[in-house]
Tab-separated table of N, CA and C in Angstrom:
chain	number	residue	atom	x	y	z
M	1	MET	N	-37.954	-17.158	-2.147
M	1	MET	CA	-37.287	-16.134	-1.386
M	1	MET	C	-36.110	-15.617	-2.219
M	2	THR	N	-35.958	-14.326	-2.236
M	2	THR	CA	-34.893	-13.733	-3.035
M	2	THR	C	-33.552	-13.831	-2.315
M	3	ALA	N	-32.501	-13.611	-3.079
M	3	ALA	CA	-31.155	-13.673	-2.504
M	3	ALA	C	-30.961	-12.555	-1.488
M	4	ARG	N	-31.557	-11.414	-1.732
M	4	ARG	CA	-31.429	-10.293	-0.804
M	4	ARG	C	-32.071	-10.627	0.545
M	5	ALA	N	-33.222	-11.283	0.511
M	5	ALA	CA	-33.896	-11.657	1.757
M	5	ALA	C	-33.086	-12.704	2.511
M	6	ARG	N	-32.490	-13.660	1.797
M	6	ARG	CA	-31.656	-14.657	2.462
M	6	ARG	C	-30.432	-14.003	3.096
M	7	ARG	N	-29.816	-13.068	2.373
M	7	ARG	CA	-28.631	-12.385	2.878
M	7	ARG	C	-29.005	-11.555	4.100
M	8	ARG	N	-30.145	-10.882	4.056
M	8	ARG	CA	-30.569	-10.062	5.174
M	8	ARG	C	-30.837	-10.925	6.399
M	9	ARG	N	-31.399	-12.098	6.204
M	9	ARG	CA	-31.708	-12.966	7.322
M	9	ARG	C	-30.427	-13.493	7.978
M	10	THR	N	-29.407	-13.809	7.195
M	10	THR	CA	-28.184	-14.370	7.774
M	10	THR	C	-27.343	-13.316	8.470
M	11	THR	N	-27.463	-12.042	8.102
M	11	THR	CA	-26.623	-11.028	8.725
M	11	THR	C	-27.254	-10.424	9.965
M	12	THR	N	-28.492	-10.774	10.302
M	12	THR	CA	-29.122	-10.194	11.483
M	12	THR	C	-29.156	-11.152	12.654
M	13	GLN	N	-28.237	-12.107	12.695
M	13	GLN	CA	-28.168	-13.032	13.823
M	13	GLN	C	-27.560	-12.315	15.024
M	14	PRO	N	-27.953	-12.707	16.232
M	14	PRO	CA	-27.355	-12.071	17.404
M	14	PRO	C	-25.898	-12.465	17.564
M	15	ARG	N	-25.205	-11.748	18.420
M	15	ARG	CA	-23.796	-12.046	18.680
M	15	ARG	C	-23.630	-13.463	19.188
M	16	ALA	N	-22.584	-14.116	18.723
M	16	ALA	CA	-22.286	-15.465	19.187
M	16	ALA	C	-21.478	-15.369	20.482
M	17	THR	N	-21.731	-16.259	21.396
M	17	THR	CA	-20.963	-16.261	22.639
M	17	THR	C	-19.809	-17.245	22.480
M	18	HIS	N	-18.601	-16.739	22.500
M	18	HIS	CA	-17.408	-17.565	22.318
M	18	HIS	C	-16.736	-17.869	23.645
M	19	GLY	N	-17.247	-17.300	24.736
M	19	GLY	CA	-16.588	-17.479	26.010
M	19	GLY	C	-15.437	-16.516	26.201
M	20	LEU	N	-15.163	-15.681	25.215
M	20	LEU	CA	-14.089	-14.703	25.294
M	20	LEU	C	-14.696	-13.304	25.318
M	21	PRO	N	-14.060	-12.367	26.007
M	21	PRO	CA	-14.558	-10.988	25.938
M	21	PRO	C	-14.395	-10.433	24.524
M	22	GLU	N	-15.302	-9.570	24.119
M	22	GLU	CA	-15.269	-8.976	22.782
M	22	GLU	C	-14.975	-7.491	22.881
M	23	TYR	N	-14.089	-7.034	22.031
M	23	TYR	CA	-13.780	-5.611	21.915
M	23	TYR	C	-14.271	-5.133	20.565
M	24	ASP	N	-14.866	-3.968	20.540
M	24	ASP	CA	-15.231	-3.361	19.268
M	24	ASP	C	-13.994	-2.748	18.648
M	25	TRP	N	-14.102	-2.403	17.375
M	25	TRP	CA	-12.992	-1.854	16.610
M	25	TRP	C	-12.445	-0.609	17.302
M	26	GLY	N	-11.158	-0.600	17.589
M	26	GLY	CA	-10.505	0.566	18.156
M	26	GLY	C	-10.633	0.711	19.659
M	27	THR	N	-11.247	-0.256	20.354
M	27	THR	CA	-11.414	-0.118	21.804
M	27	THR	C	-10.496	-1.021	22.605
M	28	ALA	N	-9.805	-1.939	21.973
M	28	ALA	CA	-8.896	-2.835	22.700
M	28	ALA	C	-7.654	-2.061	23.131
M	29	PRO	N	-7.132	-2.341	24.321
M	29	PRO	CA	-5.913	-1.642	24.765
M	29	PRO	C	-4.722	-2.059	23.907
M	30	ALA	N	-4.219	-1.129	23.104
M	30	ALA	CA	-3.172	-1.440	22.126
M	30	ALA	C	-1.837	-1.784	22.773
M	31	ASP	N	-1.592	-1.320	23.986
M	31	ASP	CA	-0.315	-1.620	24.625
M	31	ASP	C	-0.304	-2.996	25.283
M	32	GLN	N	-1.503	-3.608	25.468
M	32	GLN	CA	-1.580	-4.902	26.134
M	32	GLN	C	-1.985	-6.040	25.199
M	33	LEU	N	-2.809	-5.746	24.187
M	33	LEU	CA	-3.337	-6.775	23.297
M	33	LEU	C	-2.980	-6.461	21.857
M	34	ALA	N	-2.777	-7.522	21.061
M	34	ALA	CA	-2.449	-7.337	19.650
M	34	ALA	C	-2.934	-8.548	18.862
M	35	THR	N	-3.273	-8.325	17.593
M	35	THR	CA	-3.638	-9.422	16.704
M	35	THR	C	-2.365	-10.095	16.208
M	36	ARG	N	-2.536	-11.209	15.483
M	36	ARG	CA	-1.360	-11.914	14.931
M	36	ARG	C	-0.559	-11.016	13.998
M	37	ARG	N	-1.245	-10.255	13.163
M	37	ARG	CA	-0.531	-9.383	12.220
M	37	ARG	C	0.214	-8.275	12.953
M	38	GLN	N	-0.405	-7.751	14.015
M	38	GLN	CA	0.283	-6.720	14.785
M	38	GLN	C	1.489	-7.297	15.511
M	39	LEU	N	1.356	-8.523	16.001
M	39	LEU	CA	2.508	-9.175	16.632
M	39	LEU	C	3.616	-9.404	15.615
M	40	ARG	N	3.242	-9.836	14.424
M	40	ARG	CA	4.243	-10.106	13.384
M	40	ARG	C	4.963	-8.824	12.975
M	41	ALA	N	4.229	-7.713	12.907
M	41	ALA	CA	4.852	-6.435	12.564
M	41	ALA	C	5.853	-6.004	13.638
M	42	ALA	N	5.610	-6.425	14.875
M	42	ALA	CA	6.531	-6.123	15.966
M	42	ALA	C	7.586	-7.214	16.127
M	43	ARG	N	7.665	-8.135	15.157
M	43	ARG	CA	8.604	-9.255	15.149
M	43	ARG	C	8.404	-10.162	16.360
M	44	LEU	N	7.110	-10.421	16.672
M	44	LEU	CA	6.733	-11.319	17.759
M	44	LEU	C	5.792	-12.382	17.232
M	45	ARG	N	5.562	-13.433	18.045
M	45	ARG	CA	4.610	-14.484	17.708
M	45	ARG	C	3.845	-14.836	18.976
M	46	PRO	N	2.634	-15.414	18.849
M	46	PRO	CA	1.872	-15.737	20.058
M	46	PRO	C	2.586	-16.699	20.990
M	47	GLY	N	3.373	-17.613	20.482
M	47	GLY	CA	4.173	-18.484	21.323
M	47	GLY	C	3.370	-19.513	22.090
M	48	GLY	N	2.307	-20.042	21.513
M	48	GLY	CA	1.536	-21.100	22.142
M	48	GLY	C	0.438	-20.627	23.065
M	49	GLN	N	0.318	-19.352	23.307
M	49	GLN	CA	-0.737	-18.866	24.193
M	49	GLN	C	-2.088	-18.865	23.484
M	50	GLU	N	-3.123	-19.051	24.229
M	50	GLU	CA	-4.482	-19.017	23.695
M	50	GLU	C	-4.923	-17.560	23.545
M	51	PRO	N	-5.827	-17.272	22.604
M	51	PRO	CA	-6.325	-15.890	22.494
M	51	PRO	C	-7.088	-15.497	23.753
M	52	VAL	N	-6.977	-14.233	24.125
M	52	VAL	CA	-7.623	-13.759	25.343
M	52	VAL	C	-8.911	-12.997	25.062
M	53	ALA	N	-9.129	-12.579	23.817
M	53	ALA	CA	-10.334	-11.825	23.481
M	53	ALA	C	-10.561	-11.866	21.985
M	54	LEU	N	-11.723	-11.367	21.570
M	54	LEU	CA	-12.069	-11.215	20.157
M	54	LEU	C	-12.151	-9.745	19.816
M	55	LEU	N	-11.688	-9.389	18.632
M	55	LEU	CA	-11.788	-8.027	18.138
M	55	LEU	C	-12.788	-8.027	17.000
M	56	ARG	N	-13.887	-7.326	17.179
M	56	ARG	CA	-14.922	-7.274	16.151
M	56	ARG	C	-14.504	-6.308	15.053
M	57	CYS	N	-14.932	-6.595	13.829
M	57	CYS	CA	-14.554	-5.762	12.687
M	57	CYS	C	-15.252	-4.406	12.767
M	58	LYS	N	-14.814	-3.492	11.939
M	58	LYS	CA	-15.325	-2.135	11.962
M	58	LYS	C	-16.804	-2.078	11.587
M	59	ALA	N	-17.241	-2.922	10.660
M	59	ALA	CA	-18.637	-2.910	10.230
M	59	ALA	C	-19.561	-3.403	11.330
M	60	CYS	N	-19.105	-4.348	12.136
M	60	CYS	CA	-19.945	-4.921	13.193
M	60	CYS	C	-19.887	-4.128	14.487
M	61	ALA	N	-18.960	-3.193	14.599
M	61	ALA	CA	-18.832	-2.435	15.835
M	61	ALA	C	-20.059	-1.572	16.099
M	62	THR	N	-20.721	-1.125	15.060
M	62	THR	CA	-21.895	-0.263	15.223
M	62	THR	C	-23.190	-1.052	15.287
M	63	ARG	N	-23.146	-2.347	15.014
M	63	ARG	CA	-24.352	-3.182	15.031
M	63	ARG	C	-24.205	-4.213	16.149
M	64	SER	N	-24.776	-3.918	17.296
M	64	SER	CA	-24.549	-4.768	18.463
M	64	SER	C	-25.228	-6.127	18.346
M	65	GLN	N	-26.275	-6.256	17.546
M	65	GLN	CA	-26.991	-7.526	17.429
M	65	GLN	C	-26.446	-8.411	16.315
M	66	ARG	N	-25.487	-7.923	15.571
M	66	ARG	CA	-24.965	-8.683	14.436
M	66	ARG	C	-23.836	-9.608	14.882
M	67	ALA	N	-23.867	-10.835	14.404
M	67	ALA	CA	-22.771	-11.769	14.672
M	67	ALA	C	-21.624	-11.451	13.720
M	68	CYS	N	-20.477	-11.163	14.268
M	68	CYS	CA	-19.325	-10.780	13.453
M	68	CYS	C	-18.702	-12.023	12.838
M	69	THR	N	-18.608	-12.047	11.519
M	69	THR	CA	-18.003	-13.185	10.824
M	69	THR	C	-16.526	-12.948	10.531
M	70	ARG	N	-16.028	-11.738	10.778
M	70	ARG	CA	-14.631	-11.413	10.493
M	70	ARG	C	-13.887	-11.000	11.759
M	71	ALA	N	-14.251	-11.596	12.873
M	71	ALA	CA	-13.601	-11.257	14.133
M	71	ALA	C	-12.169	-11.773	14.144
M	72	ALA	N	-11.311	-11.060	14.844
M	72	ALA	CA	-9.903	-11.448	14.955
M	72	ALA	C	-9.591	-11.766	16.410
M	73	TYR	N	-8.773	-12.770	16.621
M	73	TYR	CA	-8.326	-13.081	17.965
M	73	TYR	C	-7.228	-12.108	18.369
M	74	VAL	N	-7.216	-11.730	19.631
M	74	VAL	CA	-6.152	-10.873	20.143
M	74	VAL	C	-5.415	-11.619	21.245
M	75	TYR	N	-4.122	-11.355	21.331
M	75	TYR	CA	-3.226	-12.051	22.243
M	75	TYR	C	-2.531	-11.033	23.146
M	76	ARG	N	-2.060	-11.501	24.289
M	76	ARG	CA	-1.338	-10.632	25.209
M	76	ARG	C	0.072	-10.384	24.679
M	77	VAL	N	0.479	-9.132	24.664
M	77	VAL	CA	1.790	-8.763	24.134
M	77	VAL	C	2.894	-9.185	25.096
M	78	ASP	N	2.628	-9.135	26.413
M	78	ASP	CA	3.686	-9.467	27.367
M	78	ASP	C	4.039	-10.955	27.369
M	79	LEU	N	3.145	-11.819	26.870
M	79	LEU	CA	3.431	-13.251	26.783
M	79	LEU	C	3.961	-13.670	25.413
M	80	ALA	N	4.014	-12.746	24.467
M	80	ALA	CA	4.474	-13.065	23.116
M	80	ALA	C	5.982	-13.306	23.111
M	81	LEU	N	6.400	-14.188	22.228
M	81	LEU	CA	7.808	-14.539	22.105
M	81	LEU	C	8.373	-13.957	20.813
M	82	PRO	N	9.689	-13.794	20.721
M	82	PRO	CA	10.266	-13.301	19.466
M	82	PRO	C	10.122	-14.329	18.346
M	83	VAL	N	10.080	-13.840	17.121
M	83	VAL	CA	9.965	-14.703	15.950
M	83	VAL	C	11.221	-15.546	15.833
M	84	ARG	N	11.024	-16.816	15.499
M	84	ARG	CA	12.180	-17.707	15.314
M	84	ARG	C	12.992	-17.257	14.098
M	85	PRO	N	14.310	-17.348	14.161
M	85	PRO	CA	15.112	-16.946	13.004
M	85	PRO	C	14.958	-17.941	11.849
M	86	MET	N	15.117	-17.435	10.650
M	86	MET	CA	15.005	-18.262	9.454
M	86	MET	C	16.236	-19.163	9.331
M	87	THR	N	16.006	-20.461	9.167
M	87	THR	CA	17.118	-21.392	8.982
M	87	THR	C	17.412	-21.523	7.494
M	88	LEU	N	18.567	-22.055	7.163
M	88	LEU	CA	18.935	-22.232	5.755
M	88	LEU	C	18.004	-23.224	5.063
M	89	ALA	N	17.614	-24.284	5.771
M	89	ALA	CA	16.719	-25.274	5.177
M	89	ALA	C	15.347	-24.674	4.894
M	90	LYS	N	14.851	-23.856	5.815
M	90	LYS	CA	13.548	-23.223	5.613
M	90	LYS	C	13.606	-22.217	4.466
M	91	GLU	N	14.695	-21.467	4.399
M	91	GLU	CA	14.857	-20.506	3.315
M	91	GLU	C	14.946	-21.211	1.963
M	92	ALA	N	15.636	-22.357	1.907
M	92	ALA	CA	15.739	-23.125	0.665
M	92	ALA	C	14.378	-23.689	0.265
M	93	ALA	N	13.600	-24.150	1.242
M	93	ALA	CA	12.271	-24.678	0.942
M	93	ALA	C	11.343	-23.583	0.427
M	94	LEU	N	11.408	-22.400	1.017
M	94	LEU	CA	10.578	-21.289	0.543
M	94	LEU	C	10.988	-20.840	-0.856
M	95	ASP	N	12.307	-20.826	-1.129
M	95	ASP	CA	12.776	-20.455	-2.461
M	95	ASP	C	12.336	-21.479	-3.498
M	96	LYS	N	12.341	-22.743	-3.133
M	96	LYS	CA	11.897	-23.798	-4.053
M	96	LYS	C	10.398	-23.658	-4.349
M	97	ALA	N	9.614	-23.343	-3.326
M	97	ALA	CA	8.176	-23.158	-3.523
M	97	ALA	C	7.890	-21.942	-4.395
M	98	MET	N	8.616	-20.854	-4.170
M	98	MET	CA	8.411	-19.658	-4.998
M	98	MET	C	8.912	-19.882	-6.422
M	99	ALA	N	9.951	-20.688	-6.588
M	99	ALA	CA	10.444	-20.989	-7.927
M	99	ALA	C	9.395	-21.747	-8.726
M	100	ALA	N	8.648	-22.605	-8.067
M	100	ALA	CA	7.597	-23.351	-8.761
M	100	ALA	C	6.476	-22.431	-9.217
M	101	ARG	N	6.219	-21.357	-8.472
M	101	ARG	CA	5.139	-20.438	-8.829
M	101	ARG	C	5.574	-19.384	-9.840
M	102	THR	N	6.876	-19.129	-9.952
M	102	THR	CA	7.350	-18.053	-10.815
M	102	THR	C	8.098	-18.532	-12.045
M	103	THR	N	8.274	-19.837	-12.219
M	103	THR	CA	8.998	-20.376	-13.370
M	103	THR	C	8.009	-20.920	-14.391
M	104	CYS	N	8.173	-20.516	-15.645
M	104	CYS	CA	7.323	-21.015	-16.722
M	104	CYS	C	7.748	-22.446	-17.055
M	105	PRO	N	6.811	-23.394	-17.093
M	105	PRO	CA	7.195	-24.775	-17.379
M	105	PRO	C	7.605	-25.005	-18.832
M	106	LYS	N	7.240	-24.093	-19.734
M	106	LYS	CA	7.577	-24.289	-21.144
M	106	LYS	C	8.927	-23.691	-21.510
M	107	CYS	N	9.152	-22.425	-21.172
M	107	CYS	CA	10.402	-21.769	-21.577
M	107	CYS	C	11.437	-21.740	-20.453
M	108	ARG	N	11.076	-22.189	-19.248
M	108	ARG	CA	11.954	-22.296	-18.088
M	108	ARG	C	12.515	-20.953	-17.632
M	109	ARG	N	11.838	-19.848	-17.925
M	109	ARG	CA	12.253	-18.550	-17.408
M	109	ARG	C	11.634	-18.355	-16.032
M	110	ARG	N	12.421	-17.764	-15.123
M	110	ARG	CA	11.883	-17.455	-13.796
M	110	ARG	C	11.584	-15.960	-13.746
M	111	TYR	N	10.304	-15.652	-13.564
M	111	TYR	CA	9.849	-14.269	-13.552
M	111	TYR	C	9.930	-13.688	-12.149
M	112	HIS	N	9.862	-12.365	-12.059
M	112	HIS	CA	9.880	-11.680	-10.779
M	112	HIS	C	8.482	-11.598	-10.173
M	113	HIS	N	7.474	-12.112	-10.847
M	113	HIS	CA	6.095	-12.109	-10.352
M	113	HIS	C	5.525	-13.526	-10.492
M	114	VAL	N	4.431	-13.775	-9.800
M	114	VAL	CA	3.789	-15.082	-9.849
M	114	VAL	C	3.043	-15.230	-11.166
M	115	LEU	N	3.214	-16.370	-11.811
M	115	LEU	CA	2.588	-16.616	-13.110
M	115	LEU	C	1.186	-17.218	-12.945
M	116	PRO	N	0.293	-16.971	-13.894
M	116	PRO	CA	-1.051	-17.562	-13.829
M	116	PRO	C	-1.047	-19.005	-14.338
M	117	LEU	N	-0.408	-19.898	-13.608
M	117	LEU	CA	-0.225	-21.267	-14.081
M	117	LEU	C	-1.523	-22.066	-14.035
M	118	ARG	N	-2.436	-21.757	-13.111
M	118	ARG	CA	-3.697	-22.499	-13.062
M	118	ARG	C	-4.585	-22.189	-14.254
M	119	SER	N	-4.635	-20.922	-14.647
M	119	SER	CA	-5.536	-20.559	-15.740
M	119	SER	C	-4.878	-20.687	-17.109
M	120	LEU	N	-3.622	-20.265	-17.235
M	120	LEU	CA	-2.965	-20.288	-18.543
M	120	LEU	C	-2.007	-21.462	-18.709
M	121	GLY	N	-1.365	-21.880	-17.645
M	121	GLY	CA	-0.436	-22.988	-17.712
M	121	GLY	C	0.975	-22.593	-18.076
M	122	SER	N	1.187	-21.314	-18.399
M	122	SER	CA	2.520	-20.848	-18.763
M	122	SER	C	2.548	-19.329	-18.667
M	123	CYS	N	3.677	-18.737	-19.064
M	123	CYS	CA	3.763	-17.283	-19.095
M	123	CYS	C	2.971	-16.760	-20.304
M	124	LEU	N	2.775	-15.460	-20.366
M	124	LEU	CA	1.993	-14.887	-21.461
M	124	LEU	C	2.676	-15.063	-22.807
M	125	GLU	N	4.001	-15.002	-22.821
M	125	GLU	CA	4.714	-15.161	-24.089
M	125	GLU	C	4.528	-16.559	-24.662
M	126	CYS	N	4.571	-17.569	-23.816
M	126	CYS	CA	4.363	-18.938	-24.292
M	126	CYS	C	2.888	-19.202	-24.594
M	127	HIS	N	2.001	-18.540	-23.870
M	127	HIS	CA	0.576	-18.789	-24.047
M	127	HIS	C	0.034	-18.167	-25.334
M	128	ASP	N	0.253	-16.855	-25.516
M	128	ASP	CA	-0.338	-16.204	-26.690
M	128	ASP	C	0.647	-15.366	-27.494
M	129	GLY	N	1.930	-15.415	-27.156
M	129	GLY	CA	2.932	-14.716	-27.951
M	129	GLY	C	3.175	-13.285	-27.535
M	130	THR	N	2.564	-12.813	-26.463
M	130	THR	CA	2.809	-11.451	-25.987
M	130	THR	C	4.262	-11.357	-25.529
M	131	PRO	N	5.050	-10.461	-26.106
M	131	PRO	CA	6.465	-10.404	-25.743
M	131	PRO	C	6.651	-9.950	-24.298
M	132	ALA	N	7.560	-10.617	-23.608
M	132	ALA	CA	7.852	-10.285	-22.218
M	132	ALA	C	9.030	-9.328	-22.162
M	133	ASP	N	8.958	-8.384	-21.250
M	133	ASP	CA	10.042	-7.444	-21.039
M	133	ASP	C	11.228	-8.204	-20.431
M	134	PRO	N	12.428	-8.084	-21.001
M	134	PRO	CA	13.580	-8.835	-20.481
M	134	PRO	C	13.942	-8.495	-19.036
M	135	THR	N	13.476	-7.371	-18.519
M	135	THR	CA	13.792	-7.030	-17.128
M	135	THR	C	12.857	-7.716	-16.137
M	136	THR	N	11.824	-8.436	-16.611
M	136	THR	CA	10.870	-9.067	-15.714
M	136	THR	C	11.178	-10.529	-15.446
M	137	TYR	N	12.212	-11.079	-16.047
M	137	TYR	CA	12.514	-12.483	-15.825
M	137	TYR	C	14.012	-12.726	-15.760
M	138	ILE	N	14.341	-13.891	-15.233
M	138	ILE	CA	15.719	-14.358	-15.144
M	138	ILE	C	15.770	-15.668	-15.908
M	139	THR	N	16.698	-15.814	-16.808
M	139	THR	CA	16.841	-17.060	-17.532
M	139	THR	C	17.526	-18.073	-16.627
M	140	VAL	N	16.867	-19.205	-16.411
M	140	VAL	CA	17.423	-20.235	-15.547
M	140	VAL	C	18.551	-20.930	-16.298
M	141	PRO	N	19.751	-21.004	-15.709
M	141	PRO	CA	20.854	-21.665	-16.422
M	141	PRO	C	20.613	-23.154	-16.539
M	142	VAL	N	21.006	-23.692	-17.680
M	142	VAL	CA	20.883	-25.117	-17.907
M	142	VAL	C	21.962	-25.835	-17.129
M	143	HIS	N	21.600	-26.865	-16.404
M	143	HIS	CA	22.570	-27.565	-15.567
M	143	HIS	C	23.537	-28.347	-16.460
M	144	THR	N	24.825	-28.159	-16.211
M	144	THR	CA	25.852	-28.901	-16.940
M	144	THR	C	26.599	-29.755	-15.943
M	145	LEU	N	27.006	-30.900	-16.397
M	145	LEU	CA	27.733	-31.821	-15.533
M	145	LEU	C	29.153	-31.349	-15.331
M	146	ALA	N	29.693	-31.594	-14.147
M	146	ALA	CA	31.050	-31.151	-13.835
M	146	ALA	C	32.088	-31.993	-14.557
M	147	ALA	N	31.800	-33.252	-14.815
M	147	ALA	CA	32.794	-34.105	-15.439
M	147	ALA	C	32.449	-34.394	-16.876
């Protein structure tokens, strides 16, 4: 069996029953229901509530017999809570995590973009000698003892 036949067979499954009502793309009431990303854009969070419906993707909206693999959960906007404020400890932890992704382990420069550490293991300048633009990185100061 060819790959095309296998792919065709897996995409023609009937809709799965999740126990939740399903809305096609663009048919959910926007003033009452929202996805997680829409809630986040409005500076809200679901706040522990369970999803009330599924939103089918645009490609599956026209194919009623297709099981949607990219469905999104939608939540009630009136039950959503405001986003918790960022604490200093959380901000420090996020900065530490981003520093690990943007700092070259060889030259200790912190770049303004994420480095390809999994594939190259360092920045491009350390890897193959490609010169880096000085405006794209910050030189990490060497720690000196106070006494």
